[in-house]
């Protein structure tokens, strides 16, 4: 079909207006830079993003907190406060699992509630809430917590490719989420598995089940089809799309804002964004990538291999690197085959956190030991006992028998996920603030101590000549007490006690 001017008009003859959710500060750097976006990288473009006219700007998740502390040596609360304050005219969003913010396990309800409350206290006004097994009790409880803080709650449907994840299945789950009192529905294809044909039928089914609620689509470009799928999804009734500035878009990330807006207008949609803000953000990100030696987005090519492993975002590359570190790189294909088999045996869990890690870890153990399910991680035991929720398909009976045969598995028969109160947790950490309590639950105390002992980086990414940039880099990276730079007509000497 031709997409040129294909969009249906409103009853009054005007163009349908499509809203954009920006992912330049969250999923873009998560996909391309391993979440390593410091405050000094984000702040210079925050005002431009705020004035662009986005419906929402996605900003934070619990994994980002851990990365900022461990790898960037930066206080994530300080970054959140600074960035949210710099964007007063746009709703700022956070993402969370329905039942976990700490590692891949289960988090107590008291901590989940405090996590939401503290994020709202620091400027978050919208949440996307995901649960690969659609544990509606947990999702519904968190929806109420979010709304009690005056924020909007949008449960997220995670797309998976399996015989059980049909349009009818997703429509039924959508109706359940709507009944929870949600403010909208988000459909996410983290692995870039959707085809235009499936997008057309799936979005239509979800939109019909959602009724009057807005439907957002968040598709990654791992397989190069996401820009086309956005057009199909919007023609099928979706209301919003998620994009990122071009240097952090495409490939393992989302379609670019620049290209998406152009496509939507050619297709006959109306998009009310200030395009003059696009270039300053793009230019800043390109300088950050150059100064920090970070990758710039590269488009992907269509690959059937993606449907074999169904790994989200950059997890395939991460997985290969981990195998290389263990001297097992040549067994990558074998591990992927085993992952496909494990996923089927465990009832086709969607390949997103925590299940992508759960399936991947079990597959590696099966290959390394040479005896399938002889070693089973605690998370797989918790999953098999149903503590994450009900799998979409039954677990293979022989595999379930193998998993349940160990003494460790039997210890989970009468186990209940711990539900400590905040006062009990404070006994463990002392009389700390709510923000500090969350931080210590997310990150080991030693990492927090190292972060606080490390001087904060405040790099200036303003455009400069190559010579000035070189001098600035020398100054910023110097670790001694004396620095002398001399050129033909220039001399600089710096002395200090550090």
Coordinates of C-alpha atoms in Angstrom, one line a residue:
X1 CA 0.0 0.0 0.0
X2 CA 1.0 3.6 -0.4
X3 CA 1.5 5.5 2.9
X4 CA 1.4 8.9 1.2
X5 CA -1.6 10.8 2.7
X6 CA -3.0 7.5 3.9
X7 CA -4.1 8.7 7.3
X8 CA -7.9 9.0 7.9
X9 CA -9.1 12.5 8.7
X10 CA -11.1 13.6 11.8
X11 CA -14.9 14.0 11.4
X12 CA -14.4 17.8 10.8
X13 CA -11.9 17.1 8.0
X14 CA -8.8 18.1 9.9
X15 CA -5.7 15.9 10.2
X16 CA -5.4 13.4 13.0
X17 CA -2.9 14.8 15.5
X18 CA -0.2 12.4 16.7
X19 CA 1.7 12.9 20.0
X20 CA 5.3 12.1 20.5
X21 CA 6.9 10.6 23.7
X22 CA 10.6 11.5 23.7
X23 CA 13.2 8.9 24.7
X24 CA 16.4 10.9 24.1
X25 CA 17.2 10.9 27.9
X26 CA 16.2 7.4 28.7
X27 CA 15.9 4.6 26.2
X28 CA 18.2 6.2 23.6
X29 CA 21.2 6.2 25.9
X30 CA 20.1 3.0 27.5
X31 CA 20.2 1.3 24.1
X32 CA 23.4 2.9 22.7
X33 CA 25.4 4.0 25.7
X34 CA 24.6 1.4 28.3
X35 CA 22.6 4.0 30.3
X36 CA 25.8 6.1 30.9
X37 CA 24.3 9.5 30.4
X38 CA 25.7 11.8 33.1
X39 CA 24.0 15.0 34.3
X40 CA 26.4 17.2 32.5
X41 CA 25.5 15.4 29.3
X42 CA 21.8 15.7 29.7
X43 CA 21.3 19.2 31.2
X44 CA 22.5 21.2 28.2
X45 CA 19.7 19.7 26.0
X46 CA 17.0 19.5 28.6
X47 CA 15.6 23.0 27.9
X48 CA 15.5 22.3 24.1
X49 CA 13.6 19.1 24.7
X50 CA 11.2 20.8 27.1
X51 CA 10.3 23.4 24.5
X52 CA 9.9 21.0 21.6
X53 CA 6.3 20.1 22.5
X54 CA 6.6 16.4 23.4
X55 CA 3.7 14.9 25.1
X56 CA 6.0 13.2 27.6
X57 CA 9.8 12.9 28.2
X58 CA 10.9 9.6 29.5
X59 CA 13.7 10.0 32.0
X60 CA 14.5 7.2 34.5
X61 CA 14.3 3.6 35.6
X62 CA 15.8 1.7 38.5
X63 CA 18.6 0.1 36.4
X64 CA 19.8 3.6 35.5
X65 CA 20.2 4.4 39.2
X66 CA 22.6 1.5 39.6
X67 CA 24.6 2.4 36.4
X68 CA 25.0 6.0 37.4
X69 CA 26.4 5.1 40.8
X70 CA 28.7 2.3 39.7
X71 CA 30.0 3.5 36.4
X72 CA 29.4 7.2 36.3
X73 CA 30.1 7.9 40.0
X74 CA 27.1 10.2 40.0
X75 CA 24.2 10.6 42.5
X76 CA 21.1 9.5 40.5
X77 CA 18.7 11.5 42.7
X78 CA 20.7 14.6 42.0
X79 CA 20.5 14.0 38.2
X80 CA 16.8 13.3 38.4
X81 CA 16.1 16.5 40.3
X82 CA 18.2 18.6 38.1
X83 CA 16.8 17.3 34.8
X84 CA 13.1 17.3 35.9
X85 CA 13.5 20.9 37.1
X86 CA 15.0 21.9 33.8
X87 CA 11.9 20.6 32.0
X88 CA 9.0 22.3 33.8
X89 CA 6.7 22.5 30.8
X90 CA 6.6 18.8 29.9
X91 CA 5.4 15.8 31.9
X92 CA 8.4 13.6 32.9
X93 CA 8.1 9.9 33.0
X94 CA 9.7 6.9 34.8
X95 CA 9.4 3.2 34.2
X96 CA 9.1 0.4 36.6
X97 CA 8.3 -3.3 36.8
X98 CA 5.1 -4.0 38.8
X99 CA 6.9 -6.2 41.3
X100 CA 10.6 -5.4 41.3
X101 CA 13.2 -2.6 41.2
X102 CA 16.1 -4.5 42.8
X103 CA 18.1 -6.8 40.5
X104 CA 15.9 -9.5 38.8
X105 CA 14.1 -10.7 41.9
X106 CA 10.9 -9.6 43.7
X107 CA 10.7 -6.3 45.7
X108 CA 8.5 -5.8 48.7
X109 CA 5.3 -3.7 48.2
X110 CA 6.5 -1.2 50.8
X111 CA 9.6 -0.5 48.7
X112 CA 7.7 -0.3 45.4
X113 CA 5.4 2.2 46.9
X114 CA 8.2 4.3 48.3
X115 CA 10.0 4.2 45.0
X116 CA 7.0 5.6 43.2
X117 CA 6.4 8.2 45.9
X118 CA 10.0 9.5 45.9
X119 CA 10.1 9.7 42.1
X120 CA 6.9 11.7 42.2
X121 CA 8.3 14.0 44.9
X122 CA 11.2 14.8 42.5
X123 CA 9.1 15.7 39.4
X124 CA 7.9 12.5 37.8
X125 CA 4.3 12.8 36.6
X126 CA 3.8 9.7 34.5
X127 CA 4.8 6.0 34.8
X128 CA 4.9 3.1 32.4
X129 CA 4.4 -0.1 34.4
X130 CA 5.4 -3.5 32.9
X131 CA 5.0 -7.1 33.8
X132 CA 5.8 -9.8 31.3
X133 CA 3.3 -12.2 32.9
X134 CA 0.6 -9.6 33.4
X135 CA 0.3 -10.1 37.2
X136 CA -2.7 -7.8 37.4
X137 CA -2.8 -7.8 41.2
X138 CA 0.6 -6.2 41.3
X139 CA 0.0 -3.9 38.4
X140 CA -3.3 -2.8 39.8
X141 CA -1.8 -2.1 43.2
X142 CA 0.9 0.0 41.6
X143 CA -1.5 1.9 39.4
X144 CA -3.4 3.0 42.5
X145 CA -0.1 4.0 44.2
X146 CA 0.9 6.1 41.2
X147 CA -2.4 7.8 40.8
X148 CA -2.6 8.6 44.6
X149 CA 0.6 10.7 44.0
X150 CA -1.2 12.7 41.3
X151 CA 0.7 10.9 38.4
X152 CA -0.6 9.0 35.4
X153 CA -0.2 5.2 35.1
X154 CA 0.2 3.5 31.8
X155 CA 0.6 -0.3 32.0
X156 CA 2.8 -1.7 29.3
X157 CA 2.1 -4.7 27.0
X158 CA 5.4 -6.4 26.1
X159 CA 5.2 -8.0 22.7
X160 CA 6.5 -11.6 22.3
X161 CA 6.5 -13.9 19.3
X162 CA 5.1 -17.3 20.2
X163 CA 2.1 -19.5 19.4
X164 CA 0.4 -18.3 22.5
X165 CA 0.9 -14.5 22.2
X166 CA -2.0 -14.0 19.8
X167 CA -3.9 -10.8 19.1
X168 CA -6.8 -12.3 21.1
X169 CA -4.5 -12.9 24.0
X170 CA -3.2 -9.3 24.0
X171 CA -6.7 -7.9 23.6
X172 CA -7.8 -9.9 26.7
X173 CA -4.9 -8.6 28.7
X174 CA -5.7 -5.0 27.5
X175 CA -9.2 -5.3 28.8
X176 CA -7.8 -6.4 32.2
X177 CA -5.5 -3.5 32.3
X178 CA -8.2 -1.0 31.4
X179 CA -10.3 -2.5 34.2
X180 CA -7.5 -1.5 36.7
X181 CA -8.2 2.1 36.0
X182 CA -5.2 2.8 33.8
X183 CA -4.7 6.2 32.2
X184 CA -3.5 4.6 28.9
X185 CA -1.9 1.6 27.4
X186 CA 1.7 1.2 26.0
X187 CA 2.7 -1.5 23.5
X188 CA 6.4 -2.2 23.5
X189 CA 8.3 -4.3 21.0
X190 CA 11.8 -4.3 22.7
X191 CA 13.3 -6.8 20.3
X192 CA 12.0 -5.4 17.1
X193 CA 10.1 -8.5 16.2
X194 CA 6.9 -7.0 14.8
X195 CA 6.2 -7.1 11.1
X196 CA 3.9 -4.5 9.4
X197 CA 1.2 -7.1 8.9
X198 CA 1.2 -8.2 12.6
X199 CA 1.4 -4.6 13.7
X200 CA -1.8 -3.8 11.8
X201 CA -3.9 -6.5 13.4
X202 CA -2.3 -6.3 16.9
X203 CA -2.7 -2.6 17.3
X204 CA -6.2 -2.7 16.0
X205 CA -7.1 -5.4 18.6
X206 CA -5.5 -3.5 21.4
X207 CA -7.0 -0.2 20.4
X208 CA -10.5 -1.7 20.3
X209 CA -10.0 -3.3 23.7
X210 CA -8.6 0.0 25.2
X211 CA -11.8 1.9 24.3
X212 CA -11.3 5.6 24.9
X213 CA -7.8 5.3 26.5
X214 CA -4.8 6.5 24.5
X215 CA -2.6 3.8 23.1
X216 CA 1.2 4.4 22.7
X217 CA 3.5 2.3 20.6
X218 CA 7.2 1.9 21.5
X219 CA 9.0 -0.1 18.8
X220 CA 12.8 -0.8 18.6
X221 CA 14.5 -0.8 15.3
X222 CA 16.6 -3.9 15.7
X223 CA 15.2 -5.3 12.5
X224 CA 14.8 -2.0 10.6
X225 CA 11.0 -2.3 10.5
X226 CA 10.0 0.0 13.3
X227 CA 9.5 3.2 11.1
X228 CA 7.2 1.3 8.9
X229 CA 5.5 -0.4 11.9
X230 CA 4.8 3.1 13.4
X231 CA 2.9 4.1 10.3
X232 CA 0.9 0.8 10.4
X233 CA 0.2 1.2 14.1
X234 CA -1.0 4.7 13.7
X235 CA -3.2 3.8 10.8
X236 CA -4.6 1.0 13.0
X237 CA -5.6 3.6 15.7
X238 CA -2.6 4.2 18.0
X239 CA -2.3 7.7 19.4
X240 CA 1.3 8.2 20.3
X241 CA 4.8 7.0 19.2
X242 CA 8.1 7.0 21.1
X243 CA 11.2 8.4 19.4
X244 CA 14.7 9.6 20.2
X245 CA 17.0 12.3 18.7
X246 CA 18.9 10.9 15.7
X247 CA 22.3 10.2 17.3
X248 CA 20.6 7.9 19.8
X249 CA 18.0 6.4 17.5
X250 CA 17.6 3.5 15.0
X251 CA 19.3 0.1 15.3
X252 CA 18.9 -1.3 18.8
X253 CA 17.0 2.0 19.8
X254 CA 13.8 3.6 18.5
X255 CA 13.1 5.4 15.3
X256 CA 14.4 9.0 15.2
X257 CA 12.2 11.9 16.0
X258 CA 13.4 13.7 12.9
X259 CA 12.5 10.9 10.4
X260 CA 9.3 9.9 12.3
X261 CA 7.9 13.5 12.2
X262 CA 8.6 13.7 8.4
X263 CA 7.0 10.3 7.7
X264 CA 3.9 11.2 9.8
X265 CA 3.4 14.5 7.9
X266 CA 3.8 12.8 4.5
X267 CA 1.3 10.2 5.6
X268 CA -1.3 12.9 6.4
X269 CA -1.0 13.2 10.2
X270 CA -0.5 16.4 12.1
X271 CA 2.5 16.7 14.5
X272 CA 2.7 19.8 16.6
X273 CA 6.5 20.0 17.5
X274 CA 9.0 22.8 17.2
X275 CA 11.4 21.3 14.7
X276 CA 13.9 24.2 15.3
X277 CA 14.8 22.4 18.5
X278 CA 15.9 19.2 16.8
X279 CA 19.2 20.4 15.5
X280 CA 20.6 21.8 18.8
X281 CA 19.9 18.5 20.5
X282 CA 21.4 16.4 17.7
X283 CA 24.5 18.6 17.6
X284 CA 25.0 18.4 21.4
X285 CA 24.7 14.6 21.4
X286 CA 27.2 14.4 18.5
X287 CA 29.7 16.5 20.6
X288 CA 29.1 14.3 23.6
X289 CA 29.7 11.2 21.6
X290 CA 32.9 12.6 20.2
X291 CA 34.2 14.0 23.5
X292 CA 33.3 10.8 25.5
X293 CA 34.2 8.3 22.7
X294 CA 30.7 6.9 22.6
X295 CA 29.0 5.3 19.6
X296 CA 26.6 7.2 17.4
X297 CA 23.5 5.3 16.2
X298 CA 23.7 3.1 13.2
X299 CA 20.7 1.7 11.4
X300 CA 20.2 -2.0 11.4
X301 CA 19.5 -4.3 8.4
X302 CA 16.6 -6.8 8.4
X303 CA 17.8 -10.1 9.8
X304 CA 15.9 -13.4 10.3
X305 CA 18.4 -14.1 13.0
X306 CA 16.5 -11.7 15.3
X307 CA 13.5 -14.0 15.3
X308 CA 15.7 -16.9 16.4
X309 CA 16.9 -15.4 19.7
X310 CA 14.3 -12.6 20.3
X311 CA 16.8 -10.8 22.6
X312 CA 15.8 -7.2 23.4
X313 CA 17.9 -4.1 22.5
X314 CA 21.7 -4.7 22.8
X315 CA 21.4 -7.9 24.8
X316 CA 22.8 -10.1 22.0
X317 CA 26.0 -8.1 22.0
X318 CA 26.2 -8.1 25.8
X319 CA 25.6 -11.9 25.8
X320 CA 28.4 -12.5 23.3
X321 CA 30.8 -10.4 25.3
X322 CA 30.0 -12.3 28.5
X323 CA 30.7 -15.6 26.7
X324 CA 33.9 -14.2 25.4
X325 CA 35.0 -13.3 28.9
X326 CA 34.5 -17.0 29.9
X327 CA 36.3 -18.3 26.8
X328 CA 33.1 -19.6 25.3
X329 CA 32.6 -17.2 22.4
X330 CA 32.6 -20.1 19.9
X331 CA 29.6 -21.6 21.7
X332 CA 27.4 -18.5 21.1
X333 CA 25.2 -20.3 18.5
X334 CA 24.8 -23.3 20.8
X335 CA 23.7 -21.0 23.6
X336 CA 21.2 -19.3 21.4
X337 CA 19.7 -22.6 20.3
X338 CA 19.5 -23.6 24.0
X339 CA 17.8 -20.3 24.9
X340 CA 15.2 -20.9 22.3
X341 CA 14.6 -24.4 23.7
X342 CA 14.6 -23.2 27.4
X343 CA 12.1 -20.4 26.6
X344 CA 9.7 -22.9 25.0
X345 CA 10.1 -25.3 27.9
X346 CA 9.4 -22.5 30.5
X347 CA 6.1 -21.5 28.8
X348 CA 7.3 -18.8 26.4
X349 CA 8.0 -16.0 28.8
X350 CA 8.4 -12.6 27.1
X351 CA 12.1 -11.8 26.5
X352 CA 12.3 -8.8 28.7
X353 CA 13.6 -8.1 32.2
X354 CA 13.7 -10.3 34.3
X355 CA 12.8 -13.2 32.0
X356 CA 15.4 -12.6 29.2
X357 CA 18.1 -12.8 31.9
X358 CA 16.4 -15.8 33.5
X359 CA 16.2 -17.7 30.3
X360 CA 19.7 -16.7 29.2
X361 CA 21.3 -17.7 32.5
X362 CA 19.6 -21.1 32.5
X363 CA 20.7 -21.7 28.9
X364 CA 24.3 -21.0 29.7
X365 CA 24.3 -23.3 32.7
X366 CA 22.7 -26.1 30.6
X367 CA 25.5 -25.7 28.0
X368 CA 28.4 -25.3 30.4
X369 CA 27.4 -28.2 32.7
X370 CA 26.4 -30.5 29.8
X371 CA 23.5 -31.7 32.0
X372 CA 20.3 -29.7 31.4
X373 CA 18.7 -28.2 34.5
X374 CA 21.2 -29.9 36.8
X375 CA 21.9 -26.4 38.1
X376 CA 19.0 -24.0 38.4
X377 CA 19.2 -20.4 39.6
X378 CA 17.0 -19.2 42.4
X379 CA 15.1 -16.9 39.9
X380 CA 14.1 -19.9 37.8
X381 CA 12.9 -21.7 40.9
X382 CA 10.9 -18.7 41.9
X383 CA 9.5 -18.5 38.4
X384 CA 8.6 -22.2 38.3
X385 CA 6.7 -21.9 41.6
X386 CA 4.6 -19.1 40.1
X387 CA 5.8 -16.2 42.3
X388 CA 6.4 -14.0 39.2
X389 CA 2.9 -14.8 37.9
X390 CA 1.2 -17.3 35.7
X391 CA 3.2 -18.3 32.5
X392 CA 1.3 -17.8 29.3
X393 CA 1.8 -21.5 28.5
X394 CA 2.3 -24.6 30.7
X395 CA 5.9 -25.4 31.7
X396 CA 7.1 -28.6 30.1
X397 CA 6.2 -31.4 32.6
X398 CA 9.6 -33.2 32.3
X399 CA 11.5 -29.9 32.8
X400 CA 9.3 -29.0 35.7
X401 CA 10.0 -32.4 37.3
X402 CA 13.7 -31.8 36.8
X403 CA 13.6 -28.3 38.3
X404 CA 11.5 -29.4 41.3
X405 CA 13.6 -32.4 42.2
X406 CA 16.4 -30.5 44.0
X407 CA 16.3 -29.9 47.7
X408 CA 16.6 -26.1 47.0
X409 CA 13.4 -26.3 44.9
X410 CA 11.6 -28.0 47.7
X411 CA 12.6 -25.2 50.0
X412 CA 10.4 -22.9 47.9
X413 CA 7.2 -25.0 48.3
X414 CA 6.1 -23.0 51.4
X415 CA 8.1 -19.9 50.7
X416 CA 6.5 -16.5 50.5
X417 CA 8.2 -13.4 49.0
X418 CA 9.5 -11.3 51.9
X419 CA 7.4 -8.2 52.7
X420 CA 9.5 -6.2 55.1
X421 CA 8.1 -2.9 56.3
X422 CA 10.0 0.4 55.8
X423 CA 10.7 0.5 59.5
X424 CA 12.2 -3.0 59.4
X425 CA 14.4 -1.9 56.5
X426 CA 15.6 1.2 58.3
X427 CA 16.8 -1.0 61.2
X428 CA 19.1 -2.6 58.6
X429 CA 20.4 0.7 57.2
X430 CA 20.0 3.1 60.1
X431 CA 18.0 6.3 60.3
X432 CA 18.5 7.4 56.7
X433 CA 16.3 9.5 54.4
X434 CA 13.7 7.9 52.1
X435 CA 15.9 8.7 49.1
X436 CA 19.0 7.2 50.8
X437 CA 17.0 4.1 51.7
X438 CA 16.0 3.5 48.1
X439 CA 19.6 4.1 46.9
X440 CA 21.0 1.6 49.4
X441 CA 18.5 -1.0 48.4
X442 CA 19.4 -0.6 44.7
X443 CA 23.2 -0.3 45.0
X444 CA 25.8 -1.9 47.3
X445 CA 26.9 0.4 50.0
X446 CA 30.6 0.3 48.9
X447 CA 29.6 1.5 45.4
X448 CA 27.7 4.4 47.0
X449 CA 30.8 5.3 49.2
X450 CA 33.1 5.3 46.1
X451 CA 30.6 7.4 44.2
X452 CA 30.5 10.0 47.0
X453 CA 34.3 10.1 47.3
X454 CA 34.7 10.7 43.6
X455 CA 34.8 14.4 42.4
X456 CA 31.8 15.1 40.1
X457 CA 32.5 15.6 36.5
X458 CA 31.2 18.8 35.0
X459 CA 32.4 18.7 31.4
X460 CA 31.6 21.6 29.1
X461 CA 30.2 20.3 25.8
X462 CA 29.9 23.7 24.2
X463 CA 31.2 23.9 20.6
X464 CA 34.8 24.8 20.5
X465 CA 37.9 24.6 18.2
X466 CA 39.9 21.5 18.1
X467 CA 42.8 23.2 20.0
X468 CA 40.5 24.5 22.8
X469 CA 38.9 21.1 23.1
X470 CA 42.3 19.4 23.4
X471 CA 43.3 21.9 26.2
X472 CA 40.1 21.3 28.0
X473 CA 40.5 17.5 27.8
X474 CA 44.0 17.8 29.2
X475 CA 42.7 20.0 32.1
X476 CA 39.8 17.7 32.8
X477 CA 41.8 14.5 32.8
X478 CA 44.9 15.7 34.6
X479 CA 45.6 13.8 37.8
X480 CA 48.7 15.6 39.0
X481 CA 49.3 18.8 40.9
X482 CA 51.0 20.6 38.0
X483 CA 50.0 21.0 34.4
X484 CA 51.9 23.2 31.8
X485 CA 50.7 23.6 28.2
X486 CA 52.7 25.7 25.7
X487 CA 52.1 26.5 22.0
X488 CA 53.5 29.1 19.6
X489 CA 51.5 32.0 21.0
X490 CA 50.0 30.4 24.1
X491 CA 51.1 29.3 27.5
X492 CA 49.1 27.9 30.4
X493 CA 50.3 26.7 33.8
X494 CA 48.0 25.2 36.4
X495 CA 49.1 24.3 39.9
X496 CA 47.1 22.8 42.8
X497 CA 47.2 20.7 45.9
X498 CA 45.1 17.8 44.6

